[in-house]
Every structure is written in C-alpha cells, then in structure tokens.
Amino acid sequence: MDPEIPSPAGFEAPVILDRGRHHISRRDIDPDCLKVLYRLSGHGYTAYLVGGAVRDLLLGRRPADFDVGTNAHPNQIKKLFRNAFLVGRRFRLAHVRFQEGKTIEVSTFRRKPTEEELAAEREEEAAKAAEEALEGEADGEEAQPEDGPGGAAADRMPGDAPGPVEGAVDGRGAPRRRRGRPPLKPIAYGTPREDAFRRDLTINALFYDIATYAVIDYVGGLEDLEARRVRIIGDPDTSYTEDAVRIWRVLRHAARLGFAIEERTAEAIPRHRDRLAACPGARLFEELNKDIKSGAARAFFRSARVHGVLSRVLGEVGDLYERSDDRMDKLTTLLGVLDASISSGGSPPPAVMYGLLLWPWAETLLAGVQGDRPKALYDAFRASGSAATVPKTVLLEAVHTLVIADHMLRALSDGRMRWALKERPLYPEASRVASVLVDGTFGACEDPFSEIYRRRFGTRPRAKPHKYRRRRKKAPQPPPPAA
Ligand code: ATP
Ligand code: MG
C-alpha cells in the first residue's frame, strides 16, 4: 500500500488508490467471486468487493469470505445468476451458490436505517424472538443461530435484524408475510458512499472496484489500516447505540489483527456495554462462536475482560473471569493452546472448544457436586444469566466432556480410572481436554489421556472394562502336620 495516503477531506470525496498503488491482485480473489463481480460489471452494474475481504487482502491475509456490493437490485441480481437465492425478510441479499457449498454474498448498496426504521426493526426482532421462544418451548429446543454455529458470515447489522433466512420471499420475490406480523417496509437502498458509512469500522468499509481495480475509501479506512488501528465509523456513541454488537466487533478485529483501538472508539465502550445483554442471544452466540475458533481467542478474551464485556455476555461465568486473576490466567493458558492448534490447521470440535472455555468456571463447581454432575453443570450455566444463548447440544456436549475430563484428572492422582468411560461418545473429546489440562497440548495420538495415564502408572488401559472373576472360596486346609 502507498505509505502516502491522502486524508479524505471531510470524507466528502473518496480516496482512490488506483491499481499501481496497492497490491491487491485478482489472483488472491476467490475465482467464483471474480465471476460474480465480472458478470455484474459486464451487465453495466457497479460491482465492488466489499467488507473484510478488502481489508484482509490489503494486509496480505487470506479473507474468510468474499462479499460483493453492487447497485443492482436483488431481483436484477437474481436474473443474472441462475444459482442466486434471495435471502432475508426484506430480500436484501442474494446468495450466489457454487460447488461444495460455497456461497458468495451479494448485497445491494444501502444506507443507514433512519431512527424510525431502526425502531421498526427492533420491534420486528423482539416479535421474532418471542415467536422463536414459543416455537422453541413447543419443540423443547433452544434458539439456534440462523446460519448455525460457524455458518456463512452474514453481512448483518441493524436494518438486517433477523438475519438472512433462505426462502423468506415468495415466488414473485416479494417479502413473505409471517403470521400476524405487519407487512415489511421496502428496504432503503443507497449509494456506495452511503453503504460505506452504514458499516461498523473504517477498515471494514473499503471497496475494491472490479471495473478499475482501484481501492475506494470513503471513511479513512486506509489511513487506519496503515496506522494499525480499529476505529468506529462516525460517532461511537451513536454507532454503539444503533448496534451494541459493534463493541464486540471492535474488540474482535483489534485482537485478531493485533491493532490498537482508537481512543474515542475505546472510551465509549463502558457507556454502552450494558446494551450487549439486550442483544438477541442467538446472535451473541454466533459472535462468540466466531471468536472461539478464530485462532485469536486468547487475545480476544483478554481484551473482553479489560473492557468489561465478558460479564455482559457470559453472565456469572464472564463475571468470574473478570473478578478472578487466577481463573482468567487459567482461561488464557487454555485458550492459548486452542489458538495454537487452530492456527496450525486443527479444528477441535465444539465440545472441546466450549469445554476449554468453561473449564476454569466448571472446575471449582465440580469440586462440590455430588450426584448427576453433567446436569448440575448444565443447570448452573443456564442459571448464570448468560446473554449469549449457547445451544442445548453444544452445552450438553461441553458439560459431559468436562465431567469425564474431571474424572480423568482425579484418576491421575488416585490411579482409579473407570475405563468403562471409554464407551461414552464424548470420551475422545474429554481425552483431548484432559491432555490440554495436564500437558498443555492436544497430544499427537487419538487418545492422549491414555498415554498420559500409561506414563504415570505404567499400564496401558484396556478398551473394555476389566471383568473381575469372582474368586472361588478356598477349600478349608488341613491343619499343618505337627512338628
Ligand atoms: P471476518 O473476517 O470475520 O469475516 P468481516 O469484517 O468480513 O470479518 P463479517 O461479519 O463477515 O465481518 O461482515 C462483513 C461486513 O459487514 C463487515 O466488514 C462490515 O463492513 C459489515 N458489518 C458486519 N457487521 C456489522 C455491524 N454490526 N454493523 C455495521 N456493519 C457491519
Ligand atoms: Mg467476512
């Protein structure tokens, strides 16, 4: 990137870095995304690569996803791509699907929602949450993030309230009306400039224009990238009021990129962090899920503690991590191991990731529990006031894993391992968690706990529980012959 980046005067005209002044190459852009960009552009539409992908390419990192912004309206996009599906209740996004489940998200430029629109969105969101809660009660299931944990990152923000829901438009492309809800107002589309200003961070609002290969910056993002700092677009108080999840996103991007947080952006956090608890639980879980598997979980959780965000999203668990240096030290050590594994290509299952996240809290709790230990942990977490709704299956698996891991740790001190636990479905996860707790590594083999046990006690455990035969009663012995 050119070190001499001109400041955008009053943010009126964008800074344009033409192709010779940055090093984004089309080779680094996903080929399917390039197809989408070229097709839109070939049909006379403006087509930009937008969001995190431009940021990451400028930093020489591999983007997690490639999103496209355009002035084509959703129905026009749909006409251009046979493989496009309109998603979102106000049909504002198109998902263009390619092989192996790859999706390129194409959104029409839009502007910031007005106060009135925001209020309507919040009402919609509350109605949907209430509806989901009712449906959830009926199904005995809890709210799940709509993309599923780790699903495609939706370009979601206020104005998108409920997130994309495939098929939420009727056959003619009009929004489908759901039971008892008022009809939806049409979406507010905007110019590229307006689209840049409705985003969260300056470094996330850069555009790469496929027609000119130039990078376009309306908000001072290039300057902030150069200075390695994360800055909210516009006034942080207004931005956090519109959407408190942006606080989380500030911490995430600073932690992931090793960037500083710009002063006003950081200084406004304490005034708004309480709002996080009021955000939809499924959305908060989605955010949590991104960070836990980002490879920078340790840095993120440390920062979330410093900024008082942990207690707002993880209830008593987060509160404990904020209050206790000892618990937090333990957590950062465990997350450090998790990050190292993920950074070297590992993909630990959710039971392991959430097990490690909860262990420093669960450890003390388990020490005092008799009886049904998984249930005790599960209930304690549910009663802890976590604003992030950890889905039932994820939480159940995590607590079962922890209870087995806890038994393993005790077995390492008293030598009394119940090998029957090997038959449990979560034994392999527990074996890995125990290995991290004891050895600080995930271990190289399938069952690292057995290796640790063998090292300590010299016997390799059997796969099946040992079957003891009942000893035959000894026949009475004749008295020894008299000497
Ligand atoms: P990642 O590398 O995690 O995908 P990202 O910056 O691409 O990071 P996404 O969650 O994929 O983040 O969102 C895509 C883009 O949508 C962001 O770069 C940002 O411009 C915009 N965005 C996402 N969430 C918000 C929000 N809450 N408020 C405003 N803009 C947002
Ligand atoms: Mg992204």
JSON list of N, CA, C and O and ligand atoms in Angstrom, two decimals, residues 52 64-65 67 153, ligand 2:
[
{"chain": "A", "resi": 52, "resn": "GLY", "atom": "N", "xyz": [-14.71, -7.13, 4.87]},
{"chain": "A", "resi": 52, "resn": "GLY", "atom": "CA", "xyz": [-13.48, -7.69, 5.44]},
{"chain": "A", "resi": 52, "resn": "GLY", "atom": "C", "xyz": [-12.50, -8.21, 4.41]},
{"chain": "A", "resi": 52, "resn": "GLY", "atom": "O", "xyz": [-11.28, -8.22, 4.65]},
{"chain": "A", "resi": 64, "resn": "ALA", "atom": "N", "xyz": [-11.67, -14.56, 5.06]},
{"chain": "A", "resi": 64, "resn": "ALA", "atom": "CA", "xyz": [-12.54, -15.67, 5.47]},
{"chain": "A", "resi": 64, "resn": "ALA", "atom": "C", "xyz": [-13.67, -15.83, 4.46]},
{"chain": "A", "resi": 64, "resn": "ALA", "atom": "O", "xyz": [-14.10, -16.94, 4.17]},
{"chain": "A", "resi": 65, "resn": "ASP", "atom": "N", "xyz": [-14.17, -14.72, 3.95]},
{"chain": "A", "resi": 65, "resn": "ASP", "atom": "CA", "xyz": [-15.24, -14.79, 2.95]},
{"chain": "A", "resi": 65, "resn": "ASP", "atom": "C", "xyz": [-15.14, -13.59, 2.02]},
{"chain": "A", "resi": 65, "resn": "ASP", "atom": "O", "xyz": [-14.52, -12.59, 2.35]},
{"chain": "A", "resi": 67, "resn": "ASP", "atom": "N", "xyz": [-17.34, -10.93, -0.02]},
{"chain": "A", "resi": 67, "resn": "ASP", "atom": "CA", "xyz": [-18.67, -10.36, -0.21]},
{"chain": "A", "resi": 67, "resn": "ASP", "atom": "C", "xyz": [-18.64, -9.31, -1.32]},
{"chain": "A", "resi": 67, "resn": "ASP", "atom": "O", "xyz": [-17.64, -8.62, -1.50]},
{"chain": "A", "resi": 153, "resn": "ALA", "atom": "N", "xyz": [-20.86, -16.17, 7.15]},
{"chain": "A", "resi": 153, "resn": "ALA", "atom": "CA", "xyz": [-20.96, -14.87, 7.82]},
{"chain": "A", "resi": 153, "resn": "ALA", "atom": "C", "xyz": [-21.93, -14.01, 7.06]},
{"chain": "A", "resi": 153, "resn": "ALA", "atom": "O", "xyz": [-21.78, -13.77, 5.88]},
{"chain": "B", "resi": 2, "resn": "MG", "atom": "MG", "xyz": [-16.45, -11.53, 6.38]}
]
